[in-house]
Amino acid sequence: TGSNLIGIGYRSLYTNVSGVESIAIGTKALESQSSVNLLLAIGEESMRYCDSCYDNTAIGHYSQWSSTKAEYNTSVGHGNLYSNLLGSENTTIGDFVLLLDPNAVQNVGVGRFVMENALQSTGNTAVGNKAMYSTPGTSTTNQYNVAIGYEALYNMGSNLIENIVIGKWAGIGSTGNYNVIIGNSQTF
C-alpha cells in the first residue's frame, strides 16, 4: 500500500508493500519489490528484482534487472547494470554497460559493452565501445582508471589502479598501474 506510485504494464509494481514516489512502465518493471522509494523504471523487466532500492533511474529493457539494495544509479540502455545487487552511484549510457558487476561503485560508462564483464569496479570512467572490456572473470578490483576510445584498456588484467588511456586500442592487455597512454594501439 504505497503512495504516489504509477505502474503501467503487466505486473509492474506487482508486489509493492510500502514504496513511495516511484514509476514503473513496462512488463514486470519493478515487479518483485516491497519497499521502493524514488525510482523510475522504464522498459521490460527494468529493476525487476529491486527490493530496498533508493533513488535509481533505469531506462531500457532489463536495465538494473538484479538490483536489490542499489542506490543512486542511473542507467540508460539495454541490460545496463544487469547484475548489480548492491552497487551505488554508477552512471551508464549504452548497451550492456557494467553487465556483470554486482557491486560496482561510482563508475561512469558510455558506449556498448563498456566494462561489460568487470567485477568489483570502483571509480572508473570508460567511454567508447568495449572500453575496459574483458573476458568474464579476468578483470576484478579495478579502481580509478580512465579509458577513452574504442576498446581502450580492452582485455585488461585485474587490480589496475589509476591508469589513464586515450586512443583506439590504447592499453590493450595492460596489467600495470599509475600509467598514462595517449595514442592508438599503445600499451604499457
Short mmCIF file of C-alpha atoms in Angstrom, two decimals:
data_model
loop_
_atom_site.label_atom_id
_atom_site.label_comp_id
_atom_site.label_asym_id
_atom_site.label_seq_id
_atom_site.Cartn_x
_atom_site.Cartn_y
_atom_site.Cartn_z
CA THR A 1 0.00 0.00 0.00
CA GLY A 2 2.49 2.59 -1.13
CA SER A 3 1.76 6.14 -2.10
CA ASN A 4 2.36 8.28 -5.17
CA LEU A 5 3.08 5.27 -7.39
CA ILE A 6 2.46 4.73 -11.09
CA GLY A 7 2.63 1.29 -12.65
CA ILE A 8 1.87 0.72 -16.33
CA GLY A 9 2.35 -2.71 -17.83
CA TYR A 10 1.77 -6.34 -16.93
CA ARG A 11 2.93 -7.00 -13.32
CA SER A 12 4.65 -3.64 -12.92
CA LEU A 13 4.88 -2.74 -9.20
CA TYR A 14 3.28 -6.15 -8.62
CA THR A 15 4.40 -6.90 -5.05
CA ASN A 16 4.72 -3.35 -3.75
CA VAL A 17 4.11 -3.10 0.00
CA SER A 18 5.34 0.28 1.18
CA GLY A 19 7.07 2.06 -1.69
CA VAL A 20 6.62 5.75 -2.36
CA GLU A 21 7.06 8.11 -5.29
CA SER A 22 8.09 5.57 -7.91
CA ILE A 23 7.17 4.98 -11.55
CA ALA A 24 7.30 1.65 -13.36
CA ILE A 25 6.48 1.44 -17.07
CA GLY A 26 6.85 -1.85 -18.89
CA THR A 27 6.15 -5.54 -18.43
CA LYS A 28 7.42 -6.62 -14.98
CA ALA A 29 9.14 -3.29 -14.30
CA LEU A 30 9.74 -3.11 -10.52
CA GLU A 31 7.82 -6.38 -10.22
CA SER A 32 9.38 -8.05 -7.18
CA GLN A 33 9.91 -5.34 -4.65
CA SER A 34 8.46 -4.43 -1.31
CA SER A 35 9.90 -1.07 -0.33
CA VAL A 36 10.98 1.15 -3.19
CA ASN A 37 11.50 4.86 -2.97
CA LEU A 38 12.16 7.49 -5.61
CA LEU A 39 12.60 5.05 -8.50
CA LEU A 40 12.00 5.37 -12.23
CA ALA A 41 11.96 2.12 -14.20
CA ILE A 42 11.07 2.25 -17.89
CA GLY A 43 11.44 -0.85 -20.02
CA GLU A 44 10.61 -4.53 -19.90
CA GLU A 45 11.81 -6.01 -16.59
CA SER A 46 13.80 -2.91 -15.65
CA MET A 47 14.68 -3.08 -11.92
CA ARG A 48 12.58 -6.25 -11.77
CA TYR A 49 14.04 -7.56 -8.50
CA CYS A 50 14.65 -4.26 -6.78
CA ASP A 51 13.65 -4.76 -3.15
CA SER A 52 15.05 -1.98 -0.99
CA CYS A 53 16.45 0.29 -3.68
CA TYR A 54 16.58 4.03 -3.34
CA ASP A 55 16.77 6.86 -5.87
CA ASN A 56 17.63 4.86 -9.03
CA THR A 57 16.72 5.51 -12.65
CA ALA A 58 16.66 2.61 -15.13
CA ILE A 59 15.63 3.17 -18.72
CA GLY A 60 15.88 0.25 -21.10
CA HIS A 61 14.93 -3.42 -21.22
CA TYR A 62 16.49 -5.38 -18.32
CA SER A 63 18.29 -2.29 -17.04
CA GLN A 64 19.30 -2.82 -13.36
CA TRP A 65 17.44 -6.14 -13.53
CA SER A 66 19.00 -7.74 -10.41
CA SER A 67 19.34 -4.65 -8.22
CA THR A 68 18.25 -5.43 -4.69
CA LYS A 69 19.62 -2.71 -2.43
CA ALA A 70 21.24 -0.44 -5.00
CA GLU A 71 21.24 3.33 -4.56
CA TYR A 72 21.75 6.42 -6.72
CA ASN A 73 22.34 4.59 -10.02
CA THR A 74 21.36 5.89 -13.43
CA SER A 75 21.30 3.53 -16.40
CA VAL A 76 20.08 4.23 -19.91
CA GLY A 77 20.24 1.32 -22.32
CA HIS A 78 19.54 -2.38 -22.72
CA GLY A 79 20.95 -4.58 -19.94
CA ASN A 80 22.95 -1.88 -18.17
CA LEU A 81 23.89 -2.74 -14.57
CA TYR A 82 22.04 -6.03 -15.15
CA SER A 83 23.68 -7.98 -12.29
CA ASN A 84 24.05 -5.02 -9.95
CA LEU A 85 22.94 -6.07 -6.48
CA LEU A 86 24.37 -3.52 -4.07
CA GLY A 87 26.28 -1.09 -6.30
CA SER A 88 25.80 2.62 -5.94
CA GLU A 89 26.41 5.93 -7.67
CA ASN A 90 27.00 4.48 -11.16
CA THR A 91 26.06 6.19 -14.41
CA THR A 92 25.78 4.11 -17.59
CA ILE A 93 24.69 5.02 -21.10
CA GLY A 94 24.72 2.48 -23.93
CA ASP A 95 24.02 -1.24 -24.03
CA PHE A 96 25.37 -3.93 -21.67
CA VAL A 97 27.44 -1.45 -19.65
CA LEU A 98 28.67 -2.95 -16.33
CA LEU A 99 26.58 -6.02 -17.16
CA LEU A 100 28.04 -8.50 -14.64
CA ASP A 101 29.35 -6.41 -11.73
CA PRO A 102 27.19 -6.99 -8.62
CA ASN A 103 28.92 -4.33 -6.50
CA ALA A 104 30.06 -1.57 -8.84
CA VAL A 105 30.57 1.79 -7.13
CA GLN A 106 30.97 5.28 -8.62
CA ASN A 107 31.68 4.23 -12.21
CA VAL A 108 30.79 6.03 -15.43
CA GLY A 109 30.40 4.01 -18.63
CA VAL A 110 29.36 5.32 -22.03
CA GLY A 111 29.21 3.08 -25.10
CA ARG A 112 28.37 -0.51 -25.95
CA PHE A 113 29.83 -3.42 -23.91
CA VAL A 114 31.75 -0.95 -21.71
CA MET A 115 33.15 -2.67 -18.58
CA GLU A 116 30.74 -5.48 -19.51
CA ASN A 117 32.46 -8.28 -17.57
CA ALA A 118 34.16 -6.24 -14.84
CA LEU A 119 33.79 -7.24 -11.18
CA GLN A 120 34.24 -5.04 -8.09
CA SER A 121 34.82 -1.88 -10.11
CA THR A 122 35.26 1.40 -8.28
CA GLY A 123 35.62 4.93 -9.60
CA ASN A 124 36.36 4.05 -13.24
CA THR A 125 35.42 6.13 -16.27
CA ALA A 126 35.18 4.34 -19.62
CA VAL A 127 33.98 5.96 -22.83
CA GLY A 128 33.88 4.17 -26.18
CA ASN A 129 32.57 0.83 -27.39
CA LYS A 130 34.20 -2.04 -25.48
CA ALA A 131 36.30 0.30 -23.35
CA MET A 132 37.59 -1.64 -20.33
CA TYR A 133 36.01 -4.81 -21.77
CA SER A 134 37.45 -8.13 -20.60
CA THR A 135 36.83 -11.87 -20.67
CA PRO A 136 34.43 -12.86 -17.86
CA GLY A 137 36.23 -13.41 -14.56
CA THR A 138 39.56 -11.92 -15.66
CA SER A 139 39.05 -8.29 -14.68
CA THR A 140 38.43 -7.72 -10.97
CA THR A 141 39.02 -4.94 -8.48
CA ASN A 142 40.00 -2.25 -10.98
CA GLN A 143 39.92 1.22 -9.47
CA TYR A 144 40.05 4.84 -10.62
CA ASN A 145 41.03 4.19 -14.24
CA VAL A 146 40.10 6.35 -17.21
CA ALA A 147 39.75 4.72 -20.64
CA ILE A 148 38.62 6.80 -23.60
CA GLY A 149 38.44 5.32 -27.09
CA TYR A 150 37.28 2.23 -28.94
CA GLU A 151 38.49 -0.82 -26.99
CA ALA A 152 40.68 1.32 -24.71
CA LEU A 153 42.04 -0.93 -21.91
CA TYR A 154 40.45 -3.88 -23.73
CA ASN A 155 41.22 -7.29 -22.19
CA MET A 156 43.00 -5.69 -19.25
CA GLY A 157 44.14 -7.60 -16.20
CA SER A 158 42.97 -7.34 -12.60
CA ASN A 159 43.82 -4.82 -9.91
CA LEU A 160 44.56 -1.97 -12.32
CA ILE A 161 44.76 1.30 -10.41
CA GLU A 162 44.79 4.90 -11.63
CA ASN A 163 45.67 4.48 -15.30
CA ILE A 164 44.68 6.97 -17.98
CA VAL A 165 44.48 5.73 -21.57
CA ILE A 166 43.20 7.69 -24.53
CA GLY A 167 43.01 6.29 -28.05
CA LYS A 168 41.68 3.44 -30.13
CA TRP A 169 43.06 0.15 -28.71
CA ALA A 170 45.17 2.05 -26.19
CA GLY A 171 46.31 -0.11 -23.28
CA ILE A 172 45.08 -3.45 -24.70
CA GLY A 173 46.04 -6.31 -22.37
CA SER A 174 47.64 -3.97 -19.86
CA THR A 175 48.37 -5.05 -16.29
CA GLY A 176 50.29 -2.07 -14.82
CA ASN A 177 49.33 0.78 -12.51
CA TYR A 178 49.70 4.58 -12.50
CA ASN A 179 50.33 4.91 -16.26
CA VAL A 180 49.31 7.45 -18.88
CA ILE A 181 48.94 6.44 -22.53
CA ILE A 182 47.83 8.73 -25.33
CA GLY A 183 47.75 7.27 -28.82
CA ASN A 184 46.23 4.44 -30.79
CA SER A 185 47.46 0.87 -30.15
CA GLN A 186 49.86 1.92 -27.38
CA THR A 187 50.32 -0.26 -24.26
CA PHE A 188 52.26 -0.38 -21.00
#
